[in-house]
XYZ file of C-alpha atoms in Angstrom:
248
model
C 121.279 119.013 75.141
C 120.288 122.355 77.250
C 119.815 121.427 81.197
C 117.348 123.083 83.592
C 117.148 122.943 87.241
C 114.010 121.884 88.740
C 112.918 122.320 92.574
C 110.867 120.009 94.222
C 107.559 121.656 95.709
C 105.611 118.540 96.781
C 105.091 114.442 97.173
C 103.097 112.246 97.673
C 102.852 108.320 97.446
C 100.296 107.143 95.115
C 100.708 103.392 95.577
C 102.952 101.597 97.544
C 106.130 101.653 95.303
C 105.058 104.622 93.446
C 105.845 108.546 94.223
C 103.951 111.743 92.989
C 106.243 114.398 92.513
C 105.690 118.052 91.915
C 108.609 120.581 90.530
C 109.281 124.067 89.440
C 111.073 125.120 87.039
C 113.670 127.270 88.516
C 115.737 129.220 86.548
C 112.110 131.996 85.292
C 111.690 130.355 82.199
C 108.344 128.709 81.076
C 108.613 124.883 80.534
C 105.797 123.891 77.857
C 105.399 120.448 76.862
C 102.322 118.501 74.495
C 100.784 115.956 76.988
C 102.717 112.600 76.033
C 105.945 114.096 76.114
C 108.701 112.976 78.677
C 111.419 114.977 80.705
C 114.737 113.318 81.952
C 116.294 113.835 85.025
C 120.316 114.002 84.869
C 122.257 112.449 87.839
C 125.592 110.687 88.580
C 126.015 107.080 90.351
C 128.094 107.306 93.346
C 131.374 106.335 91.491
C 130.706 109.843 89.637
C 129.272 108.548 86.326
C 126.772 110.658 84.684
C 123.408 109.093 83.747
C 119.816 109.923 83.379
C 116.008 108.775 83.369
C 113.054 109.667 81.689
C 109.796 110.097 82.836
C 106.529 111.335 81.481
C 105.056 114.247 82.280
C 101.372 113.948 84.191
C 100.942 117.450 84.603
C 97.814 118.493 83.673
C 97.989 121.802 82.033
C 95.346 124.141 80.119
C 97.669 125.287 77.368
C 94.889 128.018 76.008
C 96.656 129.978 79.209
C 100.140 129.767 78.023
C 102.909 127.650 78.858
C 103.094 126.025 82.461
C 105.923 126.233 85.237
C 104.794 122.967 87.175
C 106.112 119.453 86.404
C 104.295 116.254 87.786
C 105.896 112.948 87.100
C 105.571 109.276 88.814
C 108.647 107.922 89.801
C 108.707 103.963 90.253
C 110.716 103.080 92.976
C 113.071 100.044 92.789
C 114.828 98.405 95.085
C 118.661 99.304 95.250
C 117.918 101.433 92.404
C 120.124 104.503 92.168
C 117.579 107.046 90.886
C 115.288 105.916 93.176
C 117.617 106.485 96.070
C 117.839 109.971 94.651
C 113.855 110.804 94.697
C 113.872 108.889 98.287
C 116.206 111.308 99.390
C 114.600 114.639 98.027
C 113.195 117.402 100.300
C 110.984 120.235 99.430
C 113.200 123.026 98.147
C 115.859 120.183 96.820
C 117.373 120.941 93.169
C 117.680 118.633 90.077
C 118.595 118.343 86.808
C 116.608 118.271 83.967
C 116.384 118.232 80.054
C 113.517 117.902 77.832
C 110.509 117.460 77.364
C 111.276 114.897 74.271
C 109.151 112.016 72.856
C 106.052 111.997 70.065
C 103.765 109.817 72.144
C 100.870 112.481 71.257
C 97.495 112.943 70.432
C 98.449 114.551 66.890
C 96.490 117.333 65.374
C 95.543 116.219 62.206
C 93.725 112.625 63.836
C 90.375 112.070 62.406
C 89.878 108.924 64.151
C 86.238 108.349 65.583
C 87.962 106.732 69.473
C 91.523 106.560 71.047
C 91.952 103.014 72.409
C 94.655 104.412 75.434
C 95.943 100.929 77.249
C 98.773 101.367 79.964
C 100.308 99.591 82.833
C 102.154 101.082 85.787
C 103.132 104.180 85.387
C 102.762 103.770 81.856
C 99.173 105.620 82.751
C 100.930 108.793 83.461
C 100.887 110.838 79.745
C 96.987 109.798 80.086
C 96.626 111.653 82.818
C 98.266 114.535 81.321
C 96.064 114.088 77.910
C 92.632 114.732 80.275
C 92.221 118.066 79.112
C 92.942 117.546 75.200
C 90.652 114.526 75.213
C 87.890 116.518 76.738
C 88.121 119.308 73.914
C 88.584 116.313 71.548
C 85.302 115.120 73.275
C 83.271 118.561 72.813
C 84.999 119.424 69.261
C 84.640 115.924 67.551
C 82.455 113.367 69.444
C 85.070 111.175 69.752
C 84.602 107.904 72.012
C 88.171 106.887 74.736
C 88.325 103.670 76.045
C 91.115 103.745 78.727
C 92.529 99.928 79.731
C 94.810 100.413 82.406
C 96.086 97.415 84.089
C 97.593 96.775 87.693
C 98.091 93.990 90.003
C 96.090 95.556 92.691
C 93.665 98.622 93.799
C 96.694 99.508 95.749
C 98.549 100.565 92.322
C 96.044 101.864 90.296
C 97.545 105.341 89.676
C 95.398 107.642 89.695
C 92.457 106.049 89.723
C 90.199 108.253 91.033
C 91.067 110.924 88.967
C 90.173 108.702 86.021
C 86.832 107.333 87.433
C 85.831 111.271 88.545
C 86.571 111.882 84.695
C 84.700 108.732 82.990
C 81.943 109.851 85.495
C 81.945 113.706 84.296
C 82.334 112.718 80.562
C 79.734 109.532 79.102
C 82.376 109.332 76.258
C 84.891 108.099 78.270
C 85.058 104.854 79.312
C 87.616 103.854 82.023
C 88.182 100.106 82.691
C 91.092 99.040 85.275
C 92.431 95.458 84.878
C 93.443 93.949 88.179
C 95.637 90.909 87.358
C 95.790 89.921 91.191
C 92.699 91.094 93.251
C 89.946 93.100 92.816
C 88.412 96.344 94.637
C 85.585 95.138 97.688
C 82.904 96.972 95.524
C 84.213 97.017 91.363
C 82.575 99.264 89.218
C 80.730 97.750 86.426
C 83.286 97.959 84.162
C 86.468 96.729 86.110
C 87.854 93.595 85.007
C 90.190 90.742 86.506
C 92.993 89.531 84.151
C 95.809 91.765 82.174
C 94.301 94.611 79.933
C 95.530 92.116 76.475
C 92.806 89.958 77.584
C 89.850 92.467 77.283
C 90.884 94.031 73.923
C 88.295 91.890 71.637
C 85.932 93.206 74.025
C 86.219 96.643 72.112
C 86.006 95.455 69.018
C 89.475 96.931 67.518
C 88.445 98.885 64.213
C 91.040 100.048 62.172
C 88.280 102.439 60.177
C 87.725 104.104 63.279
C 90.433 103.759 65.978
C 93.594 104.857 67.197
C 95.742 103.012 69.576
C 98.342 104.177 72.297
C 100.421 101.715 74.136
C 102.681 102.503 77.149
C 103.833 100.853 80.168
C 105.303 97.074 80.319
C 106.948 95.947 77.262
C 105.406 92.483 77.452
C 102.226 93.827 77.566
C 102.843 96.866 74.539
C 104.108 93.606 72.361
C 100.861 91.464 72.736
C 98.674 94.468 72.456
C 100.455 95.543 69.646
C 100.184 92.187 67.703
C 96.264 91.979 69.268
C 95.958 95.367 67.777
C 97.508 94.541 64.344
C 95.322 90.992 64.360
C 92.265 93.633 64.081
C 93.676 95.418 61.161
C 94.985 98.236 62.557
C 97.965 99.701 60.307
C 100.966 100.221 62.269
C 100.869 103.850 62.151
C 97.672 104.005 64.268
C 99.505 102.094 66.492
C 101.984 104.440 68.906
C 103.843 102.547 71.291
C 106.228 104.036 74.260
C 107.966 100.932 76.228
C 109.153 101.632 80.177
C 111.996 99.720 81.059
C 112.436 99.964 84.497
C 116.502 100.385 85.072
C 119.039 100.806 88.068
């Protein structure tokens, strides 16, 4: 597995405990990827043991223009976490080692569905941000519908929420449905829901004949939605899953 250097370009806070990091590949090579894939960041524990963490690529890149160089990821801070210490200690220009991209949590070229149900919690929404240009093309070319159900506890934790809302405002075929489990925004949009994402699946009438679903984030949410979608008759190949387990 070939590792390559990344250099930190910028970072900002997306939520009280989530940072958005922008890197450039630092060896002169491009980093091409399929939206939905992830990279691994390699580092060492204090005792020198090698370890790594996986991060979905949040980069928005038009692949028609060729491979990109930027690498954008969302990092959840875990109190006392070794990876958290690494990322919190990074300054602009600092290097990290990475490998990848990996994974098959991607929109498939042969898909002939009428609608994508994209369901995520926390940083599990990251791959859907990277998919936005692809989704826009599919809306234009195939007239697909897209529903993004995104679970967060509070409005502060709605990662990339302004970007998803702006995209939904531009694209009538894209619905952005934030589900807040704890508190609602002061002036909620009509598509805002109060509760957990799995409580609102029925409202969108999942349909085996027209839907492909993506589930990414909290393992309990992924399992609950997987069972609910099977209950609606979706065959397992039409339910694509990626679980996020936070580790120290």
